[in-house]
XYZ file of C-alpha atoms in Angstrom:
276
model
C 145.905 43.391 137.081
C 147.391 44.690 133.917
C 145.344 43.885 130.823
C 147.268 42.928 127.707
C 147.344 45.574 125.013
C 145.451 44.545 121.948
C 146.860 45.565 118.630
C 144.627 46.354 115.722
C 145.717 44.318 112.807
C 144.890 45.487 109.351
C 142.752 42.880 107.691
C 144.443 41.307 104.742
C 142.305 41.711 101.617
C 143.331 39.962 98.449
C 144.831 42.411 95.976
C 143.217 41.932 92.576
C 145.686 41.096 89.834
C 146.123 43.627 87.062
C 143.942 42.662 84.146
C 145.710 43.573 80.921
C 142.506 43.052 78.931
C 140.889 46.030 80.668
C 143.346 48.491 79.110
C 143.909 49.203 75.443
C 147.154 48.180 73.831
C 147.052 51.152 71.463
C 148.078 54.636 72.596
C 146.184 56.746 70.080
C 147.407 60.011 71.573
C 151.016 59.020 70.928
C 150.136 57.767 67.441
C 148.340 61.006 66.560
C 151.267 63.063 67.845
C 153.762 61.060 65.807
C 151.548 61.233 62.722
C 151.255 65.029 62.945
C 155.015 65.313 63.338
C 155.546 63.056 60.336
C 153.090 64.925 58.115
C 154.438 68.348 59.082
C 158.060 67.371 58.480
C 157.173 65.696 55.183
C 155.355 68.757 53.828
C 158.057 71.144 55.026
C 160.919 69.127 53.551
C 158.923 68.528 50.375
C 158.493 72.285 49.939
C 162.222 72.750 50.505
C 163.042 70.141 47.876
C 160.614 71.713 45.387
C 162.267 75.088 45.876
C 165.738 73.652 45.352
C 164.586 71.779 42.258
C 162.999 74.849 40.692
C 166.103 76.886 41.470
C 168.325 74.368 39.682
C 166.259 74.462 36.481
C 166.992 77.007 33.774
C 165.478 77.674 30.309
C 168.993 78.177 28.904
C 170.690 75.166 27.368
C 174.121 75.655 28.975
C 173.061 76.554 32.516
C 171.330 74.722 35.316
C 170.764 71.018 35.825
C 169.216 68.840 33.157
C 165.565 67.731 33.578
C 166.672 64.092 33.906
C 169.101 64.977 36.703
C 166.415 66.993 38.465
C 164.006 64.064 38.146
C 166.481 61.613 39.679
C 167.285 64.097 42.437
C 163.586 64.550 43.150
C 163.078 60.801 43.563
C 166.081 60.501 45.873
C 164.957 63.526 47.886
C 161.438 62.085 48.198
C 162.890 58.852 49.564
C 165.124 60.698 52.024
C 162.238 62.906 53.182
C 159.998 59.887 53.706
C 162.671 58.099 55.734
C 163.526 61.101 57.903
C 159.986 62.266 58.635
C 158.675 58.754 59.360
C 161.654 57.926 61.584
C 161.189 61.059 63.692
C 157.425 60.575 63.908
C 157.781 56.936 64.938
C 160.398 57.821 67.553
C 158.102 60.486 69.020
C 155.249 57.986 69.234
C 157.483 55.438 70.949
C 158.644 57.915 73.560
C 155.153 59.288 74.251
C 153.236 56.025 74.515
C 152.108 54.719 77.898
C 154.405 52.301 79.654
C 152.952 48.806 79.702
C 153.317 47.009 83.041
C 153.446 43.230 83.444
C 153.656 42.707 79.683
C 156.071 40.306 78.087
C 159.009 41.882 76.301
C 158.017 40.262 73.002
C 154.552 41.799 73.273
C 156.074 45.199 74.037
C 158.273 44.894 70.954
C 155.267 43.993 68.793
C 153.193 46.878 70.167
C 155.966 49.389 69.563
C 156.368 48.143 66.008
C 152.614 48.362 65.449
C 152.574 51.905 66.846
C 155.249 52.963 64.401
C 153.358 51.395 61.509
C 150.142 53.140 62.599
C 152.020 56.458 62.716
C 153.085 55.928 59.105
C 149.575 54.904 58.030
C 147.803 57.830 59.706
C 150.358 60.337 58.410
C 150.093 58.942 54.871
C 146.293 59.123 54.829
C 146.266 62.630 56.338
C 148.895 63.940 53.897
C 147.145 62.379 50.903
C 143.810 63.862 51.979
C 145.377 67.295 52.459
C 147.104 67.274 49.074
C 143.964 65.994 47.339
C 141.756 68.666 48.927
C 144.287 71.389 48.136
C 144.554 70.364 44.487
C 140.773 70.088 44.193
C 140.310 73.563 45.656
C 142.970 74.995 43.332
C 141.461 73.383 40.236
C 137.986 74.478 41.288
C 139.159 78.047 41.752
C 140.846 78.045 38.369
C 137.690 76.729 36.727
C 135.562 79.398 38.369
C 137.937 82.135 37.305
C 138.039 80.868 33.725
C 134.321 80.111 33.328
C 133.585 83.480 31.734
C 136.096 83.038 28.936
C 135.934 79.255 28.608
C 133.883 79.409 25.387
C 136.506 81.673 23.793
C 139.539 79.617 24.838
C 140.672 76.656 22.731
C 141.297 73.366 24.501
C 145.046 72.680 24.595
C 145.700 69.050 23.717
C 148.737 67.151 24.937
C 149.707 66.492 21.306
C 149.182 70.040 20.081
C 152.855 70.449 19.210
C 152.730 67.479 16.842
C 149.457 68.631 15.291
C 150.895 72.071 14.610
C 153.977 70.529 13.003
C 151.743 68.828 10.441
C 150.557 72.153 9.005
C 153.874 73.952 8.866
C 154.335 75.706 5.544
C 155.531 78.936 4.011
C 151.962 80.260 4.086
C 150.993 82.387 7.081
C 148.714 80.681 9.602
C 145.022 81.431 9.449
C 142.486 81.587 12.244
C 140.211 79.343 10.174
C 142.649 76.472 10.720
C 141.767 76.176 14.426
C 138.769 73.911 13.798
C 140.810 71.805 11.401
C 143.651 71.396 13.888
C 141.188 70.448 16.614
C 139.668 67.798 14.366
C 143.076 66.339 13.529
C 143.963 66.441 17.237
C 140.885 64.336 18.044
C 141.866 61.865 15.316
C 145.359 61.565 16.783
C 144.038 61.181 20.338
C 141.666 58.408 19.239
C 144.413 56.694 17.244
C 146.829 56.850 20.190
C 144.257 55.116 22.358
C 143.823 52.472 19.654
C 147.647 52.282 19.263
C 147.464 52.655 15.497
C 146.400 55.123 12.822
C 143.857 53.543 10.519
C 144.207 53.836 6.758
C 141.076 55.961 6.427
C 142.252 58.399 9.110
C 145.739 58.471 7.613
C 144.364 59.264 4.164
C 142.014 61.949 5.454
C 144.718 63.685 7.482
C 147.183 63.429 4.564
C 144.648 65.028 2.198
C 144.039 67.795 4.706
C 147.755 68.475 5.175
C 148.396 68.454 1.432
C 145.538 70.873 0.786
C 146.577 73.219 3.574
C 150.357 73.252 3.054
C 150.539 72.702 -0.714
C 152.997 69.808 -0.493
C 152.597 66.678 -2.674
C 150.267 63.929 -1.467
C 153.006 61.288 -0.853
C 155.046 63.781 1.144
C 151.995 64.714 3.186
C 151.285 61.044 3.934
C 154.889 60.514 5.020
C 154.671 63.575 7.260
C 151.522 62.199 8.881
C 153.206 58.843 9.504
C 156.341 60.409 10.987
C 154.352 62.792 13.167
C 152.126 60.027 14.522
C 155.217 57.946 15.309
C 156.743 60.850 17.241
C 153.483 61.311 19.147
C 153.474 57.608 20.024
C 157.064 57.808 21.264
C 156.297 60.869 23.403
C 153.248 59.149 24.910
C 155.227 55.998 25.644
C 158.031 58.017 27.235
C 155.550 59.833 29.472
C 153.923 56.533 30.431
C 157.264 54.998 31.394
C 158.235 58.084 33.392
C 154.986 57.949 35.369
C 155.359 54.197 35.945
C 158.941 54.565 37.202
C 157.890 57.425 39.476
C 155.129 55.283 40.974
C 157.594 52.421 41.529
C 159.968 54.751 43.361
C 157.069 56.167 45.374
C 156.060 52.649 46.414
C 159.631 51.874 47.515
C 159.836 55.170 49.420
C 156.567 54.413 51.223
C 157.780 50.955 52.202
C 161.028 52.402 53.520
C 159.053 55.020 55.437
C 156.883 52.357 57.072
C 159.979 50.370 58.049
C 161.719 53.471 59.428
C 158.678 54.485 61.485
C 158.305 50.978 62.959
C 161.995 50.668 63.790
C 162.189 54.152 65.314
C 159.102 53.452 67.436
C 160.736 50.369 68.940
C 163.875 52.394 69.647
C 161.871 55.173 71.305
C 159.813 52.651 73.272
C 162.943 51.012 74.669
C 164.269 54.372 75.763
C 160.869 55.120 77.291
C 161.114 51.943 79.372
C 164.775 52.637 80.280
C 165.926 49.413 78.686
C 169.385 48.811 77.282
C 169.536 49.075 73.514
C-alpha cells in the first residue's frame, strides 16, 4: 500500500518588526565628509579671493581699485564663498548618508535638514579652530624671533601718526623726543578710552608741543584739539568698519547654514531616488 508522501513545511516564525530606536538618526560619517569638503573649499576659495584682492590694490593713486571697493568686494566674495562651500558640503552629506527605511517622509526631510545644519556647524568650528591656531602659531613665532631686540624696539601705537603730527616743526627731529612722544601717545590712548581729553591733559600736551615746536601757546592748544578730534574720527571709523564687517559675516554665516541645510535635503532626495 502506497504511503502518502509527507512534505516538510517550514515553520512560520514571527518576523520581528524593525525597531527604528535601535539605529541612530545621525550619520556622522556623512556629516564629517561634508564638513571636510566645506572647510577645504572655503579655505581654498578664501585664498583665491585674498590673492585677487591683493592684486587689485596699488600704492599709486591713479591705478588699481580703491580700498572701499576692495572692502565691498571682499564682503561679497566672503558671502559667495560661504554659500558655495556650504551648499556643496551639505549636498555631499545628503548623498552619502544612510538610507532610512520605514521612516515617514516628514522625518526624512527633518533629518536631512539637520544633517546639513550639522555639516555647517562642524565646518565652522573646524575652520575657526584652524585659523585661530594658525594665527597663534604665527604670532608666537614672531614674538620669539623678536624677543632679542624687543627692548630696543619702540612700541608702535595705533595713533602714532597723529602724535607725530603734533610735533611737526622746522627743527630737525631728535632721538630724545621718543620718550616724550610715547608719553603723549599714552595720554591720547587714555583720553580716547574716556572719550574726551581732560583740561589738565590738554594743557600739559599743549605746553609740551609749544616748547618742542616753538609755536605760540594758543596755536599749540588748537593743534592738540584738532589732532585729538582727528584721532577720535579715525577710531570711530575703524569701529564702524569692524562692526559692519561683523554684521556681514553674521549674514554670510546664516546664508551658509541655510544653503547647507537646503542642499542636504536635495542630496537626500536624490539618494532615495525621489522626485524633486
